[in-house]
Structures are given as structure tokens and as C-alpha cells.
Coordinates of C-alpha atoms in Angstrom, one line a residue:
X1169 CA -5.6 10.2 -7.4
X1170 CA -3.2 13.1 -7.5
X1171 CA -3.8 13.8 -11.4
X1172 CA -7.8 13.4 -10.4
X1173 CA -7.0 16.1 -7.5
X1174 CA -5.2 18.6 -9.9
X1175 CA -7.7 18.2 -12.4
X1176 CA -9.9 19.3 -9.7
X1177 CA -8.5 23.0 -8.9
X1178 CA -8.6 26.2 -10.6
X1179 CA -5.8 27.0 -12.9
X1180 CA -4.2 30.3 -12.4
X1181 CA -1.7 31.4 -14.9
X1182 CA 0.9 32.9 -12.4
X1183 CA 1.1 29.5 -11.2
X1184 CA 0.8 27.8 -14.1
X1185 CA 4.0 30.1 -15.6
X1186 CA 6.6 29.2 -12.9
X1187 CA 5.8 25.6 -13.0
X1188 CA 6.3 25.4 -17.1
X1189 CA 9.0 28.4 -17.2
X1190 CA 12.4 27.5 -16.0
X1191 CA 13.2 31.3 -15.6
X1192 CA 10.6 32.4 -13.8
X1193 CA 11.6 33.4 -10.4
X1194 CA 8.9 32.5 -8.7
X1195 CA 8.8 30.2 -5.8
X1196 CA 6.7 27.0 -6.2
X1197 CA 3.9 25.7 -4.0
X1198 CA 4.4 22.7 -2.1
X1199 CA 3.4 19.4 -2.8
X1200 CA 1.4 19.1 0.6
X1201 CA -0.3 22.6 0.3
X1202 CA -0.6 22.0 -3.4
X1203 CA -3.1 19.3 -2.5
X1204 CA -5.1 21.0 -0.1
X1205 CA -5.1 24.2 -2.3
X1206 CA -8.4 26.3 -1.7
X1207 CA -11.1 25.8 -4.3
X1208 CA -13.1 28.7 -4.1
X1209 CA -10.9 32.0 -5.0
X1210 CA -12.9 35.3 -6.6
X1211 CA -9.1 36.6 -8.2
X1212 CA -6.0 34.6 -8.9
X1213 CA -2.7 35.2 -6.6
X1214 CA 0.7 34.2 -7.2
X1215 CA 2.5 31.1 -5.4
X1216 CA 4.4 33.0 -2.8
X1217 CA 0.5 35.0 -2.1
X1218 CA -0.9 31.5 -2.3
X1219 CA 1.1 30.3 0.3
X1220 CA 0.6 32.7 3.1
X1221 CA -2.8 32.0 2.9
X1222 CA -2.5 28.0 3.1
X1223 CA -2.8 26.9 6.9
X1224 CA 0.1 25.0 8.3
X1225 CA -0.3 21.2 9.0
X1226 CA 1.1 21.1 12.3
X1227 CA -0.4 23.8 13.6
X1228 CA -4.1 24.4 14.8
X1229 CA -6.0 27.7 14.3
X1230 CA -4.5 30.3 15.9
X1231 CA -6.8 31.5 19.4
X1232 CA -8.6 29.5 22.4
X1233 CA -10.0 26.0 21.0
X1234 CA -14.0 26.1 21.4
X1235 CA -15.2 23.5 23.8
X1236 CA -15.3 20.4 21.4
X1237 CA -19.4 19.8 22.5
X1238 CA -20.7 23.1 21.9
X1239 CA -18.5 24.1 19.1
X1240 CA -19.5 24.0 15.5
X1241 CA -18.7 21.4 12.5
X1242 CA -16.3 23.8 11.2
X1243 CA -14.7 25.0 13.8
X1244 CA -14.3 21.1 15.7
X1245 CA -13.0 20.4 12.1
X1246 CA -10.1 23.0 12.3
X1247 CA -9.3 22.7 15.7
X1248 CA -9.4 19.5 16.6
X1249 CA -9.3 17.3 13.3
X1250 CA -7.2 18.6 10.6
X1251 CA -4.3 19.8 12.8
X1252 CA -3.9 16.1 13.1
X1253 CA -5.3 14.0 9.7
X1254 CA -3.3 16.3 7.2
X1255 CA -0.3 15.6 8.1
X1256 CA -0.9 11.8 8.6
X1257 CA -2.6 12.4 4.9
X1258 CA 0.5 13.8 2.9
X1259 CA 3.0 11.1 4.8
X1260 CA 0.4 8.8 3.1
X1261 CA 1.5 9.9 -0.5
X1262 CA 4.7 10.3 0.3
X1263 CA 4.7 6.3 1.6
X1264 CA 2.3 5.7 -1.6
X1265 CA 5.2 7.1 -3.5
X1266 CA 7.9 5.4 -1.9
X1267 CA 5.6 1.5 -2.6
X1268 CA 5.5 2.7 -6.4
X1269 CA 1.4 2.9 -6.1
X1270 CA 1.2 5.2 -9.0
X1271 CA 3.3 3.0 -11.4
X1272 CA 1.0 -0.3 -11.0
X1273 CA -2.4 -1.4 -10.6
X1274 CA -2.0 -4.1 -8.0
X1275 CA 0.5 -4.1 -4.7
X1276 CA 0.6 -5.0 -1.4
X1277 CA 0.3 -1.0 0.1
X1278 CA -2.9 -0.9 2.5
X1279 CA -3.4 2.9 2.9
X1280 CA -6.1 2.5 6.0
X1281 CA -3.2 0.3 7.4
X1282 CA -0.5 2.8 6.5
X1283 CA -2.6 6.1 8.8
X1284 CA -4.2 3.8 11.2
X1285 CA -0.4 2.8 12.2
X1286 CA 0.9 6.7 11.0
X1287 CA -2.3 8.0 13.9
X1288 CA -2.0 5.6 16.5
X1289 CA 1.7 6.3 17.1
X1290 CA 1.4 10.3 16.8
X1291 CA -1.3 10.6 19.1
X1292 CA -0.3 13.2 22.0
X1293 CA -1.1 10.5 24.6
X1294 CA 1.3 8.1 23.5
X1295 CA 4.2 10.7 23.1
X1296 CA 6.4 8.8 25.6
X1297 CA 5.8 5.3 24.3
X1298 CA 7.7 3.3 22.2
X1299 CA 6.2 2.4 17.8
X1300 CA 3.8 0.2 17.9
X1301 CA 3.6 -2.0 14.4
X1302 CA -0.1 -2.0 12.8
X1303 CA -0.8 -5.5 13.9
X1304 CA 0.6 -5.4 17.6
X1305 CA -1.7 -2.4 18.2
X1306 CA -4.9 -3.4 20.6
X1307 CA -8.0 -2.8 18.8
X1308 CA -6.6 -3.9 15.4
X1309 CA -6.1 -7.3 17.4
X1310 CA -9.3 -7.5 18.5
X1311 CA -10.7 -6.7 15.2
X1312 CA -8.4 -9.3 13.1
X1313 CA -9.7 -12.4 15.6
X1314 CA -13.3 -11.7 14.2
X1315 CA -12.4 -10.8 10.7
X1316 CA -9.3 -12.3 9.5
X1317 CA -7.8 -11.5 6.1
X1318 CA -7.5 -13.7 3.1
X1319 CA -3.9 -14.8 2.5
X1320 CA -2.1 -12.3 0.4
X1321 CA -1.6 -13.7 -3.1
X1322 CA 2.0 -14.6 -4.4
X1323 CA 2.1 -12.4 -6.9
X1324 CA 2.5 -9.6 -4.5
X1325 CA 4.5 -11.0 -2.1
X1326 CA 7.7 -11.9 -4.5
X1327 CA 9.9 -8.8 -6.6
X1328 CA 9.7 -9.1 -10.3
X1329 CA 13.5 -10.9 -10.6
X1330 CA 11.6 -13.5 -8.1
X1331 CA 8.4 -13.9 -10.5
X1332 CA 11.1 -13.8 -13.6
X1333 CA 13.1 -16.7 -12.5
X1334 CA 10.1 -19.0 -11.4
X1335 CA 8.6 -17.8 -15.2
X1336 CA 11.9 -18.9 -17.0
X1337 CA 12.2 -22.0 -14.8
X1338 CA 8.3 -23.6 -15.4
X1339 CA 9.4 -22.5 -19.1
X1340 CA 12.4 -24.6 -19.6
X1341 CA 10.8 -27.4 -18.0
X1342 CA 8.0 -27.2 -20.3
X1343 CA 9.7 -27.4 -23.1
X1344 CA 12.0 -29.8 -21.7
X1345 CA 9.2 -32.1 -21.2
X1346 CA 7.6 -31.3 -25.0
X1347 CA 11.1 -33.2 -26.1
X1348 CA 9.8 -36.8 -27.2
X1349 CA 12.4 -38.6 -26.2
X1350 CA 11.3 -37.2 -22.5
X1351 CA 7.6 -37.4 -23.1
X1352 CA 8.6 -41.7 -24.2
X1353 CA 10.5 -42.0 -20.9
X1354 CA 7.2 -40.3 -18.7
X1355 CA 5.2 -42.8 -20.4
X1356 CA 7.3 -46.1 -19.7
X1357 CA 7.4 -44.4 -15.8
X1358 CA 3.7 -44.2 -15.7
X1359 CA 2.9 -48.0 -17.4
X1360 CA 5.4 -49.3 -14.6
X1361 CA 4.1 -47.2 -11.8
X1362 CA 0.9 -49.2 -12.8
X1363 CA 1.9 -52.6 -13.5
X1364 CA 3.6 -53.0 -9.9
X1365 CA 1.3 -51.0 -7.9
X1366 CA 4.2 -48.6 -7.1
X1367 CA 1.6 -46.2 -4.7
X1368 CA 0.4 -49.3 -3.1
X1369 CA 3.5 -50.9 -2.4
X1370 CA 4.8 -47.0 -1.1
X1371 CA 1.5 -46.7 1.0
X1372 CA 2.6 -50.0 2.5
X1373 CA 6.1 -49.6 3.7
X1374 CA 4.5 -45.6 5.2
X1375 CA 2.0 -47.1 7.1
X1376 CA 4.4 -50.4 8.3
X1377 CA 7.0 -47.4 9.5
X1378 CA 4.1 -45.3 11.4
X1379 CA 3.6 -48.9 13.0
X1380 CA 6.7 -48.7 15.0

């Protein structure tokens, strides 16, 4: 997504120079206003000119915020929803980084999950309250009774040295069990399993010890 993203914006060769030339003594842009970089610029700048003009995350537009019914797309969009969703947005990528979701194609990261739970707790009107996890918040309660998830395969749920033991061990037994001196005593275990009725007789002695 990133690579996509930086595909995406202009090149400038000011920046491109102090992000390939060790000496340069320019400063570098950050990775959070790197992202949200401007796409439409008539001249190129430098980094440190770039980054004055780059609004700050945390911050809404400077001035009185227009009345949210009355205002337009833009400005509701700057005043009221971006001084709030960037943020949430780059401690998304940084999480992503941390869950190594650039390195594989398949993991258990849920980014919805991830900035539902990230918003929910940052909202102003729950300053004074305790975290609240993803799955303990109301409305993601209600919505889980009506649409439940599928069970989260194993594959994701184990680390590799867990998936590399199970591997080795089915291994071993397999070719433990190719051995024909293993595969003769399987097959004298199954003709005697048969010949005495061994599942009967173990059905049996179950259903006389539910009995009392």
C-alpha cells in the first residue's frame, strides 16, 4: 500500500537527493506527512519548504470552526474530520508495521478493527474513561450477535516455531508408519479389532457405565 502511495506522488529532485545522498544536509520529511504529501504542486520545494506547508495532525485549521450544517464538504472535512482520522490513520501503519503486514500475505491484523478500537477510545467525550478493547465496546457487541465471524484458521493463530514442530512431528510419524514392520503390526491391530468386535464390546462397557 505504501509502495502503491509513493508511486503515486510527484518526484521532486531536492527530495529525491537527500533521501539517496548521505551528505546532503537536508532534513527529511516525515513518514506521516510523507504519506499525505500534496499532489498538486505547479514548482518543486525542498523538504524543510515542504514541511511548513503540510498541516499538522493534531491540530484543526486554524480560525472559528463553520457550523458543521451549513458549512461546506471541504471545510466539514478539515475541521471536523481529518483533525481526527489522520492521526488514527498513521498509528494504523505504524501498528501494520509492528504485525509484520508488509512481510506476508496472510495474518491475523484487522485494520477496521485496529481504528475502530484506535477512534472509539480517542474520542473527546470519552477522555475521562478508562480503554475499552474492540470487542467489549457497545455497538461492536450488538453488531457481532447478528453477524458473527468465522473461526480464525490455525494457521494464523500459532508462530512459525509452533507450525514447525507440528510439521516435523506429523513427519516423523509418517514415515514412522511407512516402516513395514509398523505397517505388519497396524494390520494384525485392525484384523483383531474386527474379529472380536473390539468397538462393540467398548460401546458396551460405555453405555453399562452411563447406566449407573
Amino acid at each position: 500500500l505504501l509502495l502503491e502511495h509513493e508511486a503515486e506522488q510527484p518526484q521532486f529532485s531536492d527530495v529525491a537527493q537527500s533521501k539517496h545522498d548521505p551528505e546532503s544536509k537536508q532534513e527529511s520529511v516525515p513518514l506521516e506527512e510523507e504519506m499525505f504529501h500534496p499532489l498538486h504542486v505547479e514548482q518543486p520545494f525542498s523538504a524543510p519548504e515542504a514541511q511548513n506547508l503540510l498541516p499538522t495532525f493534531e491540530e484543526a485549521p486554524t480560525g472559528d470552526p463553520p457550523d458543521p450544517k451549513k458549512c461546506s464538504p471541504r471545510e466539514y472535512l478539515e475541521f471536523y474530520i481529518f483533525p481526527v482520522l489522520l492521526p488514527g490513520l498513521a498509528a494504523l501503519l505504524h501498528e501494520a508495521e509492528k504485525e509484520k503486514c508488509l512481510e506476508g500475505k496472510r495474518n491475523t491484523f484487522i485494520a477496521s478493527d485496529f481504528l475502530t478500537e484506535w477512534l472509539y477510545n480517542k474520542n473527546p467525550k470519552r477522555k475521562d474513561e478508562s480503554f475499552t478493547e474492540l470487542f467489549s465496546i457497545p455497538f461492536v457487541k450488538d453488531w457481532l450477535k447478528d453477524h458473527p465471524r468465522p473461526p480464525i484458521p490455525l494457521s494464523l493463530l500459532i508462530s512459525e516455531e509452533e507450525a514447525s514442530i507440528l510439521i516435523q512431528s506429523f513427519w516423523r510419524g509418517y514415515r514412522v508408519r511407512c516402516d513395514s514392520e509398523i505397517q505388519e503390526l497396524r494390520q494384525w491391530q485392525k484384523k483383531l479389532r474386527e474379529e472380536r468386535h473390539i468397538k462393540k464390546i467398548v460401546k458396551e462397557f460405555w453405555t453399562k457405565q452411563e447406566a449407573k
